[in-house]
Coordinates of C-alpha atoms in Angstrom, one line a residue:
M1 CA -0.2 0.1 -0.4
M2 CA 1.6 3.7 -1.6
E3 CA 2.1 5.9 1.3
G4 CA -1.1 8.7 0.3
E5 CA -3.5 5.3 0.4
Q6 CA -1.9 4.2 4.0
D7 CA -2.8 7.6 5.9
R8 CA -6.1 8.0 3.7
S9 CA -6.9 3.9 5.6
R10 CA -5.5 6.4 9.0
S11 CA -8.2 8.6 8.6
Q12 CA -11.1 6.1 7.8
E13 CA -10.6 4.0 11.6
A14 CA -10.4 7.6 13.2
K15 CA -13.0 8.9 11.5
A16 CA -15.0 5.9 11.9
R17 CA -13.4 5.0 15.7
L18 CA -15.2 8.9 17.0
E19 CA -18.3 7.6 14.8
A20 CA -18.6 4.9 16.9
L21 CA -17.5 6.7 20.0
E22 CA -20.2 9.6 19.6
A23 CA -23.1 6.6 19.2
A24 CA -22.0 5.1 22.6
A25 CA -22.9 8.4 23.8
R26 CA -25.3 9.8 22.6
P27 CA -27.5 6.7 25.4
T28 CA -25.7 8.9 28.2
F29 CA -25.1 12.5 29.5
W30 CA -24.0 13.9 26.9
G31 CA -26.6 13.1 24.4
Y32 CA -28.8 14.1 27.5
L33 CA -26.8 17.2 28.1
G34 CA -27.0 17.6 23.8
C35 CA -23.5 17.7 23.2
E36 CA -22.0 17.4 18.9
L37 CA -18.3 16.3 18.7
V38 CA -16.8 19.0 16.2
S39 CA -13.8 17.3 15.8
A40 CA -10.8 15.4 17.5
G41 CA -7.6 14.3 17.1
E42 CA -5.7 12.4 20.5
D43 CA -5.0 15.6 21.6
R44 CA -7.8 18.3 21.4
A45 CA -11.4 17.9 20.6
V46 CA -13.9 20.0 19.9
I47 CA -17.1 19.7 20.8
A48 CA -21.2 22.2 20.6
L49 CA -24.1 22.3 22.6
Q50 CA -26.9 24.3 21.2
V51 CA -28.4 26.2 23.8
R52 CA -32.4 24.9 25.1
P53 CA -34.6 26.6 27.3
E54 CA -33.3 23.5 29.9
H55 CA -29.9 25.0 29.8
L56 CA -30.4 28.0 32.2
N57 CA -31.2 28.7 35.0
L58 CA -33.5 31.7 36.9
A59 CA -32.1 34.1 35.7
G60 CA -32.0 33.2 32.0
I61 CA -28.3 33.0 31.0
V62 CA -26.9 29.0 31.1
H63 CA -25.9 27.4 33.6
G64 CA -22.3 27.0 35.2
G65 CA -22.7 22.9 35.9
V66 CA -24.4 23.3 32.2
L67 CA -20.4 25.1 31.8
A68 CA -19.0 22.8 33.6
S69 CA -20.1 19.8 32.5
L70 CA -20.0 20.7 28.4
L71 CA -15.7 21.2 29.2
D72 CA -15.6 18.0 31.6
N73 CA -17.3 16.4 28.5
A74 CA -14.9 18.3 25.8
M75 CA -11.6 17.0 27.9
G76 CA -13.1 13.6 28.1
L77 CA -13.2 13.1 25.2
V78 CA -9.5 14.6 25.4
A79 CA -8.7 11.5 27.8
I80 CA -10.3 8.7 26.1
L81 CA -8.4 9.3 22.5
A82 CA -4.9 9.3 25.1
C83 CA -5.4 6.4 26.8
P84 CA -6.7 4.0 23.9
G85 CA -8.2 1.3 25.6
E86 CA -7.7 2.7 29.7
R87 CA -10.5 4.0 31.5
T88 CA -9.3 6.8 32.5
V89 CA -11.9 9.5 35.3
T90 CA -11.6 13.6 36.5
T91 CA -9.6 14.0 39.6
G92 CA -9.8 17.6 39.6
L93 CA -12.1 20.9 37.1
N94 CA -11.0 24.4 37.8
V95 CA -14.1 26.5 35.2
H96 CA -13.7 30.1 35.3
Y97 CA -16.5 31.8 34.6
L98 CA -16.2 34.9 32.5
L99 CA -19.4 36.2 30.5
P100 CA -22.6 35.1 30.3
S101 CA -24.5 33.7 27.9
S102 CA -28.9 32.3 27.4
E103 CA -28.7 31.2 23.7
G104 CA -27.3 30.1 20.1
L105 CA -23.7 27.8 19.8
L106 CA -21.6 27.4 22.8
T107 CA -18.7 25.1 21.4
C108 CA -15.7 24.1 24.0
E109 CA -12.6 23.3 23.4
A110 CA -10.1 21.2 24.4
A111 CA -6.4 20.1 24.8
L112 CA -3.8 18.2 26.5
I113 CA -0.9 20.4 27.9
F114 CA 0.7 17.6 30.1
R115 CA 0.8 13.2 30.8
S116 CA 2.9 12.3 33.1
R117 CA 2.2 8.0 34.1
R118 CA -0.7 8.1 35.5
T119 CA -2.6 11.6 35.3
L120 CA -3.3 13.8 32.3
T121 CA -3.5 17.6 32.3
L122 CA -6.3 19.4 29.7
E123 CA -7.4 23.1 29.3
G124 CA -10.7 23.9 27.4
R125 CA -12.9 26.9 26.4
I126 CA -16.1 27.4 26.1
A127 CA -16.6 30.1 23.2
D128 CA -20.1 31.2 22.1
N129 CA -21.5 31.5 18.2
K130 CA -19.6 35.1 18.1
G131 CA -16.0 33.6 18.9
E132 CA -16.2 35.3 22.3
L133 CA -14.7 33.3 25.4
L134 CA -17.2 32.4 28.1
V135 CA -15.3 30.1 30.1
W136 CA -11.6 28.7 30.7
G137 CA -10.9 26.3 32.4
S138 CA -8.2 23.3 33.6
G139 CA -8.7 19.3 34.4
T140 CA -6.9 17.2 35.6
F141 CA -7.6 13.1 34.8
R142 CA -6.0 9.6 36.4
R143 CA -5.8 6.5 34.4
V144 CA -7.5 3.4 36.3
T145 CA -6.6 0.5 34.7

């Protein structure tokens, strides 16, 4: 097989793995919340969430728990992809709420920034559909093989 064909084959396999992972996540909290996979790789992922009325708090803005869950889902996806065949769990989550939002599409990008033997450290950012940074967070995940 030629190099270009091998790259294409690997890309198709990676896409199929991501589609299977997203399908498996749909009946879980991921799907209940309304998360959608935008893109993902070994050390980075982007997910989106269309704000619905049930995501809002009594003040009419997206509930902090929804935003924290969006961060945790995106960073957790990166942890899963970085440790194929292993289980990982969130051991710490730091969330910094910068601006409120009440509607539209939220996009969360997460990236792996450090890896030790058992622990992964990630950062995440949530932006609104205008590109405004709403939330910045960091998380640690531990391998539990």
